[in-house]
Short mmCIF file of C-alpha atoms in Angstrom, two decimals:
data_model
loop_
_atom_site.label_atom_id
_atom_site.label_comp_id
_atom_site.label_asym_id
_atom_site.label_seq_id
_atom_site.Cartn_x
_atom_site.Cartn_y
_atom_site.Cartn_z
CA MET S 130 75.99 124.78 12.39
CA GLY S 131 74.36 126.51 9.49
CA ALA S 132 75.41 125.61 5.97
CA THR S 133 77.67 128.69 5.70
CA ALA S 134 79.24 128.50 9.19
CA ASP S 135 82.74 127.09 9.05
CA ASN S 136 84.43 128.37 12.20
CA GLY S 137 83.52 126.86 15.57
CA LEU S 138 84.89 128.69 18.62
CA LYS S 139 84.92 126.95 21.99
CA ILE S 140 84.48 128.58 25.40
CA VAL S 141 84.29 126.74 28.74
CA VAL S 142 82.47 127.89 31.89
CA VAL S 143 84.16 126.50 35.01
CA GLY S 144 83.91 126.97 38.75
CA GLY S 145 82.97 125.28 41.97
CA PHE S 146 79.98 123.11 42.75
CA GLY S 147 76.68 124.98 42.46
CA VAL S 148 78.02 128.37 41.26
CA GLY S 149 75.61 128.61 38.29
CA LYS S 150 77.50 127.15 35.32
CA THR S 151 74.51 125.19 33.99
CA THR S 152 72.28 128.22 34.55
CA MET S 153 74.63 130.46 32.54
CA VAL S 154 74.79 128.04 29.59
CA ARG S 155 70.99 127.72 29.63
CA SER S 156 70.39 131.47 29.81
CA VAL S 157 72.56 132.42 26.85
CA SER S 158 72.32 129.45 24.44
CA GLU S 159 70.23 129.95 21.31
CA ILE S 160 69.43 126.24 21.20
CA ARG S 161 67.95 124.05 23.86
CA PRO S 162 71.14 123.18 25.75
CA LEU S 163 72.36 119.66 26.12
CA ASN S 164 72.98 118.93 29.76
CA THR S 165 74.01 115.92 31.77
CA GLU S 166 72.29 116.82 35.01
CA GLU S 167 71.34 113.98 37.30
CA THR S 168 69.27 113.99 40.46
CA MET S 169 71.36 114.24 43.58
CA THR S 170 70.94 111.27 45.90
CA GLN S 171 71.77 110.43 49.49
CA ALA S 172 74.67 108.29 48.24
CA GLY S 173 76.28 111.42 46.79
CA GLU S 174 76.07 113.26 50.12
CA ALA S 175 79.01 111.22 51.37
CA VAL S 176 81.11 112.44 48.42
CA ASP S 177 79.86 115.98 47.65
CA ASP S 178 79.70 118.73 50.26
CA ILE S 179 76.17 120.03 49.83
CA SER S 180 76.09 121.98 53.09
CA ARG S 181 76.72 125.27 51.25
CA VAL S 182 74.36 124.64 48.32
CA ARG S 183 71.12 123.94 50.15
CA GLY S 184 68.16 123.36 47.85
CA LYS S 185 70.27 122.00 44.98
CA THR S 186 68.57 118.86 43.67
CA ALA S 187 70.47 118.09 40.47
CA THR S 188 74.10 118.23 39.40
CA THR S 189 76.12 118.10 36.17
CA VAL S 190 77.99 114.82 35.78
CA ALA S 191 79.76 115.38 32.43
CA PHE S 192 79.17 118.81 30.85
CA ASP S 193 76.58 121.27 29.57
CA PHE S 194 76.59 122.35 25.94
CA GLY S 195 75.08 125.38 24.27
CA ARG S 196 75.56 127.30 21.03
CA ILE S 197 75.49 130.92 19.91
CA THR S 198 75.66 131.97 16.26
CA LEU S 199 77.92 135.00 15.99
CA ASP S 200 77.54 135.60 12.27
CA ALA S 201 77.15 133.65 9.02
CA ARG S 202 80.59 132.04 9.36
CA ASN S 203 81.26 131.87 13.14
CA VAL S 204 79.56 129.81 15.83
CA LEU S 205 80.39 129.84 19.53
CA TYR S 206 80.22 126.51 21.37
CA LEU S 207 79.73 126.90 25.10
CA PHE S 208 80.65 124.09 27.50
CA GLY S 209 79.80 124.09 31.21
CA ALA S 210 82.17 121.94 33.26
CA PRO S 211 81.05 119.86 36.25
CA GLY S 212 81.96 121.46 39.57
CA GLN S 213 82.49 118.59 41.98
CA GLU S 214 86.03 117.45 42.65
CA ARG S 215 85.21 113.87 41.60
CA PHE S 216 84.56 115.10 38.02
CA TRP S 217 87.63 117.35 37.68
CA PHE S 218 89.39 114.69 35.62
CA LEU S 219 87.10 115.74 32.74
CA TRP S 220 88.38 119.32 32.76
CA ASP S 221 91.61 118.73 30.86
CA ARG S 222 89.62 117.20 28.00
CA LEU S 223 87.13 120.07 28.05
CA PHE S 224 89.98 122.61 27.95
CA SER S 225 91.42 121.05 24.78
CA GLY S 226 90.95 123.47 21.87
CA THR S 227 89.37 126.10 24.10
CA LEU S 228 89.58 129.74 23.02
CA GLY S 229 89.04 130.94 26.59
CA ALA S 230 87.12 130.37 29.80
CA VAL S 231 84.81 132.02 32.28
CA VAL S 232 85.48 131.21 35.94
CA LEU S 233 82.11 131.62 37.64
CA VAL S 234 82.42 132.50 41.32
CA ASP S 235 80.05 132.48 44.27
CA THR S 236 81.70 135.03 46.59
CA ARG S 237 80.19 133.28 49.63
CA ARG S 238 82.41 130.29 48.72
CA ILE S 239 85.35 131.93 47.03
CA ASP S 240 87.79 129.13 47.91
CA ASP S 241 85.85 126.83 45.54
CA SER S 242 87.29 128.81 42.62
CA TRP S 243 91.01 128.31 43.21
CA TYR S 244 91.26 124.96 41.47
CA ALA S 245 89.63 126.28 38.29
CA ILE S 246 91.98 129.26 38.14
CA ASP S 247 95.00 127.07 38.81
CA ARG S 248 94.09 124.62 36.03
CA LEU S 249 93.49 127.40 33.50
CA GLU S 250 96.78 129.08 34.34
CA LYS S 251 98.62 125.76 33.97
CA HIS S 252 96.98 125.25 30.56
CA GLY S 253 97.78 128.83 29.51
CA THR S 254 94.08 129.38 28.74
CA PRO S 255 92.89 133.01 28.78
CA PHE S 256 90.09 133.52 31.27
CA ILE S 257 87.99 136.09 33.07
CA VAL S 258 86.29 135.86 36.47
CA ALA S 259 82.56 136.52 36.82
CA CYS S 260 81.00 136.87 40.29
CA ASN S 261 77.51 135.40 40.14
CA ASP S 262 74.84 137.27 42.12
CA PHE S 263 73.30 135.08 44.80
CA GLY S 264 71.87 138.00 46.77
CA GLY S 265 73.20 139.27 50.06
CA PRO S 266 75.97 141.80 50.52
CA GLY S 267 78.30 142.42 47.62
CA HIS S 268 82.07 142.32 47.74
CA ALA S 269 84.44 144.93 46.41
CA HIS S 270 86.31 143.81 43.30
CA GLU S 271 89.63 144.59 45.01
CA ASP S 272 88.76 142.15 47.81
CA VAL S 273 87.72 139.39 45.39
CA ARG S 274 90.81 139.97 43.26
CA GLU S 275 93.05 139.72 46.32
CA ALA S 276 91.27 136.62 47.67
CA LEU S 277 91.71 134.85 44.32
CA ASP S 278 95.26 136.21 43.83
CA LEU S 279 94.32 137.31 40.30
CA ASP S 280 96.82 138.86 37.94
CA PRO S 281 95.99 142.54 37.31
CA ASP S 282 95.22 141.89 33.63
CA VAL S 283 92.50 139.28 34.35
CA PRO S 284 89.08 140.97 33.99
CA LEU S 285 86.69 140.66 36.94
CA VAL S 286 82.99 141.34 36.38
CA ASP S 287 79.69 140.92 38.19
CA CYS S 288 76.88 138.91 36.62
CA ASP S 289 73.54 137.24 37.10
CA ALA S 290 73.82 133.84 35.40
CA ARG S 291 70.00 133.67 35.13
CA SER S 292 69.96 136.70 32.84
CA ARG S 293 70.62 136.25 29.14
CA GLU S 294 71.83 139.85 28.82
CA SER S 295 74.15 139.58 31.82
CA SER S 296 75.61 136.26 30.61
CA LYS S 297 76.05 137.72 27.14
CA GLN S 298 78.04 140.64 28.59
CA VAL S 299 80.30 138.16 30.42
CA LEU S 300 81.05 136.39 27.13
CA ILE S 301 81.68 139.71 25.36
CA THR S 302 84.15 140.64 28.11
CA LEU S 303 85.93 137.31 27.63
CA VAL S 304 86.18 137.72 23.85
CA GLN S 305 87.53 141.28 24.27
CA HIS S 306 90.09 139.99 26.78
CA ILE S 307 91.22 137.24 24.38
CA LYS S 308 91.47 139.73 21.52
CA ASN S 309 93.50 142.18 23.63
CA ARG S 310 95.79 139.41 24.83
CA TYR S 311 96.60 138.12 21.37
CA THR S 312 96.85 141.60 19.85
CA GLY S 313 99.35 142.50 22.58
CA GLN S 314 101.38 139.34 21.96
CA ALA S 315 101.47 140.00 18.22
CA ALA S 316 102.60 143.60 18.78
CA ARG S 317 105.38 142.48 21.15
CA ALA S 318 106.51 139.82 18.68
CA ALA S 319 106.61 142.37 15.83
CA ALA S 320 108.59 144.84 17.96
CA SER S 321 111.22 142.35 19.10
CA PRO S 322 114.31 141.89 16.91
CA ARG S 323 114.44 138.69 14.92
CA GLU S 324 117.52 136.52 14.80
CA PHE S 325 118.52 134.82 11.58
CA ALA S 326 120.70 131.72 11.41
#
């Protein structure tokens, strides 16, 4: 952080194996991202289902880390979570102190996203869903929303994780969602009658 920055805000990017989490952190970070990618080996084939991510040669084994300076006092820390089931035990630690999360989805493998959404809901962490563009036919937002059983207030956006501008728009959508959520909670709290002992 710069000498004047005193407020670090944490956002996590989660989702299934090979949905583009590392790519998103790389595309939007202002620093060279820290990543824990390792080469995939034949030994891992017995554990990780790589049949739907052909051509993938490396995988995150702990987390990715990037940074974005918002202004002189605020810095955004971006963490990309590992996608394979064998690393999910790390997620609860990554969620600690998190302002919000992006669930990155490959609509060809939408069922890979359920665990991430379930964990975030259990933690009470605000999140949005971003459908990463892998080419091919698109899916209507209503169909994706229904397939993921998303609450109506959870934003759903399209993105290209390779694009800095697209990834930036995803993060802006998340921050707006968090702001709206907490503004709404504060307004409801102010409107409700208070009881005094």
